Coordinates of C-alpha atoms and ligand atoms in Angstrom, one line a residue:
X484 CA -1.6 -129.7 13.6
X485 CA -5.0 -128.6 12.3
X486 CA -5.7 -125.1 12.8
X487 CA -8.6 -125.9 15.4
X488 CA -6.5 -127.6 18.0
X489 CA -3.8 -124.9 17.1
X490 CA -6.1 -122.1 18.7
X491 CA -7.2 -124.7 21.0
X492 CA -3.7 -125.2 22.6
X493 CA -3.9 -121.4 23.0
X494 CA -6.5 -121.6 25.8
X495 CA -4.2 -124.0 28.2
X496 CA -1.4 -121.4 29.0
X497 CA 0.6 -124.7 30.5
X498 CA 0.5 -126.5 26.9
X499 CA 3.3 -124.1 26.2
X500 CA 5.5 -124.3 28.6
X501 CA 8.9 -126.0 28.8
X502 CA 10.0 -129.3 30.6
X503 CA 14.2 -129.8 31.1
X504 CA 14.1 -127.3 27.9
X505 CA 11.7 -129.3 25.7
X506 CA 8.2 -128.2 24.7
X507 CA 6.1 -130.2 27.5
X508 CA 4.0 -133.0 25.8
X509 CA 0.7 -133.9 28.1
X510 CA -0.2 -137.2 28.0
X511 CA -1.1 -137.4 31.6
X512 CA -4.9 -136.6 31.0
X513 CA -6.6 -139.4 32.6
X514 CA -5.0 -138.6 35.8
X515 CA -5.8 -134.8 35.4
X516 CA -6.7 -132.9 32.7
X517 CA -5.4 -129.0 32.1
X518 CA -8.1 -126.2 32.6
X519 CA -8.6 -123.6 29.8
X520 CA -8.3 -119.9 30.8
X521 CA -11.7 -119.2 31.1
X522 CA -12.3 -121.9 33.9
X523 CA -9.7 -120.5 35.9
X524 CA -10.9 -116.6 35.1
X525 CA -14.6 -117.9 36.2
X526 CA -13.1 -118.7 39.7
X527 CA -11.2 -115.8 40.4
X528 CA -13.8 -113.5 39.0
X529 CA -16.1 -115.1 41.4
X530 CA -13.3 -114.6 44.4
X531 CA -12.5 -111.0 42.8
X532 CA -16.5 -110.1 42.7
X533 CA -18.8 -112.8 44.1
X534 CA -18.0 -114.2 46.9
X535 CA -19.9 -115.0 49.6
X536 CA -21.7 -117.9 51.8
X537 CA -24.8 -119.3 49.5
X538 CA -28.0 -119.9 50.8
X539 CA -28.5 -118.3 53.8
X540 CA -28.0 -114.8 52.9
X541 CA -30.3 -112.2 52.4
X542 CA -28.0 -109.7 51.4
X543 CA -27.4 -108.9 47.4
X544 CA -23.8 -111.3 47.2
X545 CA -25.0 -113.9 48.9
X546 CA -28.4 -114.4 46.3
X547 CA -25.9 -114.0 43.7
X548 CA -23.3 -116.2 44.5
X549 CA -26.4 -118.7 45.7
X550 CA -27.8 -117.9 42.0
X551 CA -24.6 -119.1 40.4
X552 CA -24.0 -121.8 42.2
X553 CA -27.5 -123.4 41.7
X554 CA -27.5 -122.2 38.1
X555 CA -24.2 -124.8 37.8
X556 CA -26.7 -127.9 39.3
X557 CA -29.0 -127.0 36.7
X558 CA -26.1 -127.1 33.9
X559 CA -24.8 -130.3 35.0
X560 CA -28.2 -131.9 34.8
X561 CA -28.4 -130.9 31.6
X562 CA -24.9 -131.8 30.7
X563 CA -25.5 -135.4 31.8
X564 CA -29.3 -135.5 30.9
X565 CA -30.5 -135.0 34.5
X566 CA -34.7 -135.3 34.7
X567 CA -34.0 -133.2 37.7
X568 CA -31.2 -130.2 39.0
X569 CA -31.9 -132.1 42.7
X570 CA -30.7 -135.3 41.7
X571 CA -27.2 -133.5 41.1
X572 CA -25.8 -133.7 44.6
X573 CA -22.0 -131.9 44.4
X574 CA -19.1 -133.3 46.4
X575 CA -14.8 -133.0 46.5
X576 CA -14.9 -135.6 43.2
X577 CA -15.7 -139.3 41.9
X578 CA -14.1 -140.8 45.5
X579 CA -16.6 -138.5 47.2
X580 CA -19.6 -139.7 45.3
X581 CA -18.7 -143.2 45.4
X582 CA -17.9 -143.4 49.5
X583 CA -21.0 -141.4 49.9
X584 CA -23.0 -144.1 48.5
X585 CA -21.2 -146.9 49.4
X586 CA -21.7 -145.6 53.2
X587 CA -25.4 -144.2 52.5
X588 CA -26.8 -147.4 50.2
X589 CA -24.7 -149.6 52.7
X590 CA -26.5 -148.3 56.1
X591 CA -29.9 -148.0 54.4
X592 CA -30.3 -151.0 52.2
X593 CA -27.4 -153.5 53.2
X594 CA -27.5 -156.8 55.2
X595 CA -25.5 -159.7 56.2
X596 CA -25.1 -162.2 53.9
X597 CA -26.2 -159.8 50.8
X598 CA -23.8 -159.2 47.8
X599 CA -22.4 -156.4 45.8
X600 CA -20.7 -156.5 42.5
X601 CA -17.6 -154.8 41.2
X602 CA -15.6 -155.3 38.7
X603 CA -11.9 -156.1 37.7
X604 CA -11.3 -153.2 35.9
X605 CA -12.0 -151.1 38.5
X606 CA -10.4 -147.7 40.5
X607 CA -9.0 -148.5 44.4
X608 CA -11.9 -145.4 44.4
X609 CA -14.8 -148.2 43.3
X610 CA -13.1 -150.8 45.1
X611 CA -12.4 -150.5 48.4
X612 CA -15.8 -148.2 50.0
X613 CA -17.5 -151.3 48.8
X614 CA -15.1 -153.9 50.3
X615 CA -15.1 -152.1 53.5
X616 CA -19.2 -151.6 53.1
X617 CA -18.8 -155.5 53.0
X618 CA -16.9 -155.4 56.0
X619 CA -19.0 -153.3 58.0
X620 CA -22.6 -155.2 57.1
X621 CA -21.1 -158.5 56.8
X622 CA -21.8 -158.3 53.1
X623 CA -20.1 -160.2 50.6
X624 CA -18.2 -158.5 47.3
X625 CA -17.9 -160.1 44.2
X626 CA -16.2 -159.1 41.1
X627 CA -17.0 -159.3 37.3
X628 CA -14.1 -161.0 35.7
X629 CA -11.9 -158.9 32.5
X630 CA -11.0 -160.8 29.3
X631 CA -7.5 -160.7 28.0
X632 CA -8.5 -157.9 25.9
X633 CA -9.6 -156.3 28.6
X634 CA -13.6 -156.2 28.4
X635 CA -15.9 -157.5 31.2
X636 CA -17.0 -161.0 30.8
X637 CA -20.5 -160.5 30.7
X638 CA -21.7 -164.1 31.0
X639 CA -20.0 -164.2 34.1
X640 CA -21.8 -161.1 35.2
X641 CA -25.0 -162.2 34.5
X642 CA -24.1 -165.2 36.5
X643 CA -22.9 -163.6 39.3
X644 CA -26.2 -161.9 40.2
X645 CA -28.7 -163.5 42.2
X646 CA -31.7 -162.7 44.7
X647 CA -28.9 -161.3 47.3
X648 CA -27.2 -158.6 45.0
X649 CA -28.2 -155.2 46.1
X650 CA -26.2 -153.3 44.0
X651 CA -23.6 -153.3 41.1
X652 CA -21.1 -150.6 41.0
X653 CA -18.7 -150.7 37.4
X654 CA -16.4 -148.0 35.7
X655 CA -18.0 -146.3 32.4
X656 CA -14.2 -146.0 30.9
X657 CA -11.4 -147.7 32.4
X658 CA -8.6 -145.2 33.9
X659 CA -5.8 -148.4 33.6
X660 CA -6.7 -149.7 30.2
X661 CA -9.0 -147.0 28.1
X662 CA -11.7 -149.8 27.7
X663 CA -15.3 -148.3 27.2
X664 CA -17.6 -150.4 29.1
X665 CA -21.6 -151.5 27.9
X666 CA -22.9 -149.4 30.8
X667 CA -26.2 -149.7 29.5
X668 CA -26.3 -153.1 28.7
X669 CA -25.0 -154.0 32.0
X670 CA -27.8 -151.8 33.3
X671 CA -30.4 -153.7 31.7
X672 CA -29.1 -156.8 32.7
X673 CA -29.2 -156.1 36.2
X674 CA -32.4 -153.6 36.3
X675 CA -33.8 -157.1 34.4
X676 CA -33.6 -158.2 38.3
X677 CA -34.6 -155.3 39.8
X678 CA -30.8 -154.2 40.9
X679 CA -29.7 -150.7 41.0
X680 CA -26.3 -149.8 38.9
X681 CA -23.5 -147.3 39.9
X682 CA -21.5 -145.7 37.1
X683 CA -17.8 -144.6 38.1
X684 CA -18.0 -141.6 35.4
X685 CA -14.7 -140.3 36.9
X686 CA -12.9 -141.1 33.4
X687 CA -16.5 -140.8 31.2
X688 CA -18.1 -137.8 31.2
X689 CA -14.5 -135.8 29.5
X690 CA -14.7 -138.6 26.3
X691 CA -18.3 -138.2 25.2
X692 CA -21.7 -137.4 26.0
X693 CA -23.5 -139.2 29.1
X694 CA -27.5 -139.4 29.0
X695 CA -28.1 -140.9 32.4
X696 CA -31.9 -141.2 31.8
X697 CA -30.8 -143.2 28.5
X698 CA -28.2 -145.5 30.3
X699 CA -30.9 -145.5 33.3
X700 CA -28.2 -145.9 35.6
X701 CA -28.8 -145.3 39.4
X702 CA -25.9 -143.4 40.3
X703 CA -23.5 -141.7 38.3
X704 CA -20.5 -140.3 40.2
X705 CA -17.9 -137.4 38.4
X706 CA -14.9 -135.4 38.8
X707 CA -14.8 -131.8 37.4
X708 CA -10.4 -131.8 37.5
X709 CA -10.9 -134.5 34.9
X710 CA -13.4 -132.9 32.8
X711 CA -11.3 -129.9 32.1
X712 CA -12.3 -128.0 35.4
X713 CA -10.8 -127.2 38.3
X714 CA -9.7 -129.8 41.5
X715 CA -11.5 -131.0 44.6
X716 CA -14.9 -130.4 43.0
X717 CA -17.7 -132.9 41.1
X718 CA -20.6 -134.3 41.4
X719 CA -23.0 -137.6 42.0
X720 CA -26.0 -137.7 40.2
X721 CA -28.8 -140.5 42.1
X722 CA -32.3 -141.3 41.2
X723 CA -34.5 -139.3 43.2
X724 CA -36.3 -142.4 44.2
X725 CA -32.9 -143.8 45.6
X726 CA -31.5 -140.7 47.3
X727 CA -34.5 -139.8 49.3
X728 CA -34.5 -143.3 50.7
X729 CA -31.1 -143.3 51.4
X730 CA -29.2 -141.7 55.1
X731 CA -27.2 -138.4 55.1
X732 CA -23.5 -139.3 54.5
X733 CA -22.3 -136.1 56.6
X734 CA -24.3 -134.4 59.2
X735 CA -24.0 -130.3 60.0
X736 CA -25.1 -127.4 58.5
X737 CA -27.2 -127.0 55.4
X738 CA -28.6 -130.9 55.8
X739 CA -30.8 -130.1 58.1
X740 CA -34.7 -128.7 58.4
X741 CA -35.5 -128.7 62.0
X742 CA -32.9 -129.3 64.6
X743 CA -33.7 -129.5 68.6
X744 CA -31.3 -131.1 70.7
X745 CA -33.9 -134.5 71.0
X746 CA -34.2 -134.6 67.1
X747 CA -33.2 -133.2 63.5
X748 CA -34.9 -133.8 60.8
X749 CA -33.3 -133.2 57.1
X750 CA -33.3 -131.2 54.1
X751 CA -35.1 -131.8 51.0
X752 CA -32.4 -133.3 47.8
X753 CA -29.9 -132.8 47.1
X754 CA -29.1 -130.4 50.1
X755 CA -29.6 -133.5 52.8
X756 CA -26.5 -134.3 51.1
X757 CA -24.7 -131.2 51.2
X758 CA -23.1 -130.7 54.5
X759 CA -21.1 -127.6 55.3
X760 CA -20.4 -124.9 53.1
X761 CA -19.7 -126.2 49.6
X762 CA -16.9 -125.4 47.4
X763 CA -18.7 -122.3 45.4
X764 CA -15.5 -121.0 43.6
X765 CA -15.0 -124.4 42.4
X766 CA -18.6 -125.2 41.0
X767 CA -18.5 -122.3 39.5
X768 CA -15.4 -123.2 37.8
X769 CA -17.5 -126.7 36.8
X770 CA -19.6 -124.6 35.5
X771 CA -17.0 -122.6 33.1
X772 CA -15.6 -126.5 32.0
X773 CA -19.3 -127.3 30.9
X774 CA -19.2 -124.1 28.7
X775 CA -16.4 -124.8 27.7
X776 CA -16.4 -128.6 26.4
X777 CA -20.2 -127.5 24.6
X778 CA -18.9 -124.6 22.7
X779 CA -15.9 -127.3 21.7
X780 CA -18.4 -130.1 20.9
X781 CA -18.3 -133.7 21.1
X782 CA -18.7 -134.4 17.4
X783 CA -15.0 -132.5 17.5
X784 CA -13.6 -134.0 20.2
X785 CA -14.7 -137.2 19.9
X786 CA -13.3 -137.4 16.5
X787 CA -9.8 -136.0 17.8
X788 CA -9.4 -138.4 20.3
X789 CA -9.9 -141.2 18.5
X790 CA -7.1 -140.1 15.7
X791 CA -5.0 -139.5 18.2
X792 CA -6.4 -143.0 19.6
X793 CA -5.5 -145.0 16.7
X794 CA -2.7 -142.7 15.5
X795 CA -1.0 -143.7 18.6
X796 CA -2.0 -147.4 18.8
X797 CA -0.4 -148.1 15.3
X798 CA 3.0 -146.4 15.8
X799 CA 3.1 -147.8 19.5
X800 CA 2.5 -151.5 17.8
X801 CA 5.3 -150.7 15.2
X802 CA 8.0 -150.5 17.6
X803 CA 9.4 -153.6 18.5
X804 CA 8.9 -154.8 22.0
X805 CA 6.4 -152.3 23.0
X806 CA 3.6 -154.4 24.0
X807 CA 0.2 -152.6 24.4
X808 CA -2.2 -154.0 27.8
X809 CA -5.9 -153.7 27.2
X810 CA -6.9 -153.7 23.2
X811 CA -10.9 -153.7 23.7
X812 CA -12.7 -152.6 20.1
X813 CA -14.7 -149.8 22.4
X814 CA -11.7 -147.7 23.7
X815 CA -11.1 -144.0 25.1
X816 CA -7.5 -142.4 24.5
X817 CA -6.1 -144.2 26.9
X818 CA -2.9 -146.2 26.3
X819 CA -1.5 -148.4 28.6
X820 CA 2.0 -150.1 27.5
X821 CA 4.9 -151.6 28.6
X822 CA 8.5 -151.6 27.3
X823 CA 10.0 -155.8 26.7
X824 CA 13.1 -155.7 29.7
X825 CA 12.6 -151.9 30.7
X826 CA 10.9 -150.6 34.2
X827 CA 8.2 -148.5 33.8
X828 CA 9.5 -145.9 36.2
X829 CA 12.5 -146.5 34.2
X830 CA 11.1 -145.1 31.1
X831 CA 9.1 -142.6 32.2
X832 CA 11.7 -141.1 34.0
X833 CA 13.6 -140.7 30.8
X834 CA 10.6 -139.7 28.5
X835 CA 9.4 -137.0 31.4
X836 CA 13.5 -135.9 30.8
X837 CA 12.5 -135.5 27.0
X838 CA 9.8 -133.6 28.4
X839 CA 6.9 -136.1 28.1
X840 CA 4.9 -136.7 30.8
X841 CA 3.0 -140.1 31.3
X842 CA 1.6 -141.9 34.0
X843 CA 3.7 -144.9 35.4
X844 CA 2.7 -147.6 38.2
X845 CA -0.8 -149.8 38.5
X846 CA -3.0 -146.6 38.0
X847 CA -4.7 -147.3 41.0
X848 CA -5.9 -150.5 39.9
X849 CA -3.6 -152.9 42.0
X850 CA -6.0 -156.2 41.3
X851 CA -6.3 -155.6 37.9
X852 CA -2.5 -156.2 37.3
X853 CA -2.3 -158.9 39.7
X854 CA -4.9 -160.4 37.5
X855 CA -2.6 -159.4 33.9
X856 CA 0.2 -160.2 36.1
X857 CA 2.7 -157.3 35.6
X858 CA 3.4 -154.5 38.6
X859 CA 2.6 -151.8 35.9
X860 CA 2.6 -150.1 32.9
X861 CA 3.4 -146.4 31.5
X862 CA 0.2 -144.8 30.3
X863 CA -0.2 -142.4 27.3
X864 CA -3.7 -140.5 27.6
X865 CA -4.6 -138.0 25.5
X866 CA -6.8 -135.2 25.3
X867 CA -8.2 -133.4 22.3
X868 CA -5.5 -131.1 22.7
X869 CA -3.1 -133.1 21.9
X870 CA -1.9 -133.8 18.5
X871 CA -0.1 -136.3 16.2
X872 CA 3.1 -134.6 16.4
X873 CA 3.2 -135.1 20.0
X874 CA 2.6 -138.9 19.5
X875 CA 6.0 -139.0 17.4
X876 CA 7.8 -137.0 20.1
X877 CA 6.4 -140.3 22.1
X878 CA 7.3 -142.6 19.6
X879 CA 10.7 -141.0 19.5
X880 CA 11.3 -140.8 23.3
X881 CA 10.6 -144.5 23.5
X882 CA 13.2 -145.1 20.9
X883 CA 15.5 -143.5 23.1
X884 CA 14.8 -145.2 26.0
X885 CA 15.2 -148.3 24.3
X886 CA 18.9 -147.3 23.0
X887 CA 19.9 -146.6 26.8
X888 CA 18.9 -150.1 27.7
X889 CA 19.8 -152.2 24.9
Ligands
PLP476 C1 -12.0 -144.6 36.9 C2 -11.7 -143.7 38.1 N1 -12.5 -143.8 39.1 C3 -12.3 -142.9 40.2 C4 -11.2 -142.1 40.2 C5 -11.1 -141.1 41.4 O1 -11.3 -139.8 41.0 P1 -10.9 -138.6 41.9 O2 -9.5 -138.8 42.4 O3 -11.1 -137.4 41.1 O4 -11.9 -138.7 43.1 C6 -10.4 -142.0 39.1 C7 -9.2 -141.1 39.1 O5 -8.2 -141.4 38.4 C8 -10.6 -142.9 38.0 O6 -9.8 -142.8 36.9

C-alpha cells in the first residue's frame, strides 16, 4: 500500500474497524461512500457553535450560519463549473433532484402525446419520476437501448429522438455496471435538436471532475453521501434559463416573495426551489467533502481508481467461473460479477463473513437485468481508499466461496 493512501485510510476512522474479526474491506462505495473526519467535525462544529435558522435572522448566528451555507452554493458551483452559485439548487440527494424536475419540467413543459428518453442503464431513481411524469401528462417514455458490453447504443438514440422529445434524462456513470457514459456527446446530439439533457451525476461527480458548462448539460443532479459527505443532502444544478421557467416543486416557506391569501408570488433562484428550512449541518458537511476531494486531487484519485480498476478486473477474470457483466472501454471502479452456479446473496453473505462487504441484488436497476437476463450480480466498487491488497482479500474470499459450493 503506497504511503499516500496509507495516511489516507487514516482519515476514515471506519476503514479500521473489524467485521466477524477481520479487517473490514469496503467495496460498497457506489452505494455509499465513508466520510473523512473532517466532514463529520465540520457538522458538529457547526451544531457545537453555528447553528441557527439561515436567512431570516438578523441576529449575529443566524448571518453566520446563512454565510456558511451560501458560501457552500458558491463552492459547488465551482466544483462542478457552475456560471452561477443560483443555478445550484440543494435538495435530500440525486432522487430529490431528479423528482423535482421530473414533476417541475413535467407540469411546465409536458403534453400528451410528447416523449421522454431514458436509458437502459439507468437508476429506479431516473426511471420511474419519468415513467410516472408519462403517466400523469399522457406522455410517452422511451429508452435508449445498452450493448452487451454495456454502452448505450447511440444510433438508436439518435433515432429515437424526434419533434416530440422534450427531454432526455441518462446516467453520467452507471451505479449497476461502472460504464462511463458520452454525456457530452449525447448532449450534442440532442441540443443538435434543440432538446434539453439531464445528467444523473449521483455515481459521477465522486470519479472525476464535472464541467457542466463544458458538457452543456441542462440539469445535473448529485448526492453529497456519495461524494464522500454526509447523507440526505446534495444538490441539482439547472440552467438558469430552464429553472426560472419551470414551477416550484414544494411550496412553504423560503419559496415565496409576496404571499396574500388570493396570491403568492415566488422567490428569485434557486430559493423558489428551496422550501422549508434546508439541511444547514449537512451542506456544510458538503462543503467539508468538496475541501476534502480538492486537497486529494483528481489527477491522484483518478489514477488510484483505475489501478484498483484494472487490478481488480484482471484477477476477477483469472478465476474460473467468475464472469464479469458490463466490460465498456470507459469504466468507473465499479465491478459488477457473478459467481458460475452460486447465488449472489449466497456469496456475499460468505465474503461479508470474511469481512468484505459488497453490494448484492439488481442495484436498483431491475430492467437493466431483465434485459442481461440474470436477477443480479455482487458488486465490487472501490474508492481511492482502497488498495490492491484488499482486492486479493476479494480474490481470496471468492475462492472460498467457491470451495463451499463445489
Ligand atoms: C446512478 C444513480 N442514480 C441515482 C441514485 C440515487 O441516489 P440517492 O439515493 O443518493 O438519491 C443512485 C444511488 O445509488 C445511483 O447510483
Amino acid at each position: 500500500m503506497s504511503a499516500k493512501v496509507n495516511k489516507i485510510r487514516e482519515d476514515f476512522p471506519i476503514l479500521s474497524r473489524s467485521i466477524y474479526g477481520k479487517p473490514l474491506v469496503y467495496f460498497d462505495n457506489a452505494a455509499t461512500t465513508q466520510k473523512p473526519k473532517a466532514v463529520v467535525e465540520a457538522i458538529s462544529n457547526y451544531y457545537y457553535n453555528d447553528n441557527a435558522n439561515v436567512h431570516r435572522g438578523v441576529h449575529y448566528i443566524s448571518q453566520y450560519a446563512t454565510g456558511a451555507f451560501e458560501g457552500v452554493r458558491k463552492k459547488v458551483a465551482g466544483f462542478i463549473h457552475a456560471a452561477h452559485a443560483h443555478e445550484v439548487v440543494f435538495t435530500r440527494g440525486a432522487t430529490e433532484s431528479i423528482n423535482l424536475v421530473a414533476w417541475s419540467f413535467a407540469e411546465t413543459f409536458l403534453n400528451a402525446g410528447d416523449e421522454i428518453i431514458i436509458s437502459a442503464l439507468d437508476h429506479h431513481s431516473n426511471i420511474v419520476p419519468w415513467q410516472v411524469a408519462c403517466e400523469r401528462k399522457s406522455a410517452i417514455l422511451k429508452v435508449i437501448p445498452v450493448t452487451p458490453e454495456g454502452e448505450l447504443d447511440l444510433e438508436v438514440f439518435k433515432n429515437l429522438m424526434n419533434d416530440r422529445t422534450k427531454i432526455v434524462s441518462i446516467s453520467h456513470i452507471s451505479n449497476a455496471l461502472g460504464t462511463i457514459n458520452p454525456v457530452a456527446e449525447i448532449v450534442k446530439l440532442a441540443h443538435d435538436r434543440q432538446i434539453p439533457v439531464f445528467v444523473d451525476g449521483a455515481q459521477g461527480l465522486s470519479h472525476g471532475p464535472v464541467d457542466v458548462q463544458s458538457l452543456d448539460c441542462d440539469f445535473y443532479a448529485f448526492s453529497a453521501h456519495k461524494m464522500y459527505g454526509p447523507m440526505g443532502i446534495g444538490g441539482l444544478y439547472g440552467k438558469t434559463e430552464w429553472l426560472n421557467k419551470m414551477k416550484p416543486y414544494q411550496l412553504g416557506g423560503e419559496m415565496i416573495d409576496k404571499v396574500t391569501f388570493e396570491r403568492t408570488t415566488y422567490n428569485e433562484l434557486p430559493y423558489k426551489f428551496e422550501a422549508g428550512t434546508p439541511n444547514v449541518a449537512d451542506v456544510i458537511g458538503l462543503g467539508a467533502a468538496i475541501d476534502y476531494l480538492t486537497v486529494l486531487g483528481w489527477e491522484f484519485i483518478i489514477a488510484q481508481e483505475q489501478d484498483l480498476l484494472h487490478y481488480a478486473t484482471m484477477k476477477l477474470e483469472e478465476i474460473e467461473g467468475v464472469t464479469i457483466i458490463g466490460t465498456a472501454p470507459h469504466k468507473a471502479a465499479i465491478i459488477s460479477f457473478i459467481i458460475e452456479g452460486i447465488h449472489f446473496f449466497d456469496a456475499g453473505t460468505i465474503l461479508d463473513h470474511l469481512g468484505i462487504a459488497v453490494r448484492t441484488g439488481h442495484h436498483c436497476a431491475q430492467p437493466l437485468m431483465d434485459i442481461i437476463g440474470i436477477s443480479g450480480t455482487l458488486r465490487a466498487s472501490m474508492a481511492f481508499y482502497n488498495t490492491r491488497a484488499e482486492v486479493d482479500r476479494l480474490v481470496d474470499g471468492i475462492m472460498k466461496v467457491k470451495q463451499l459450493f463445489a
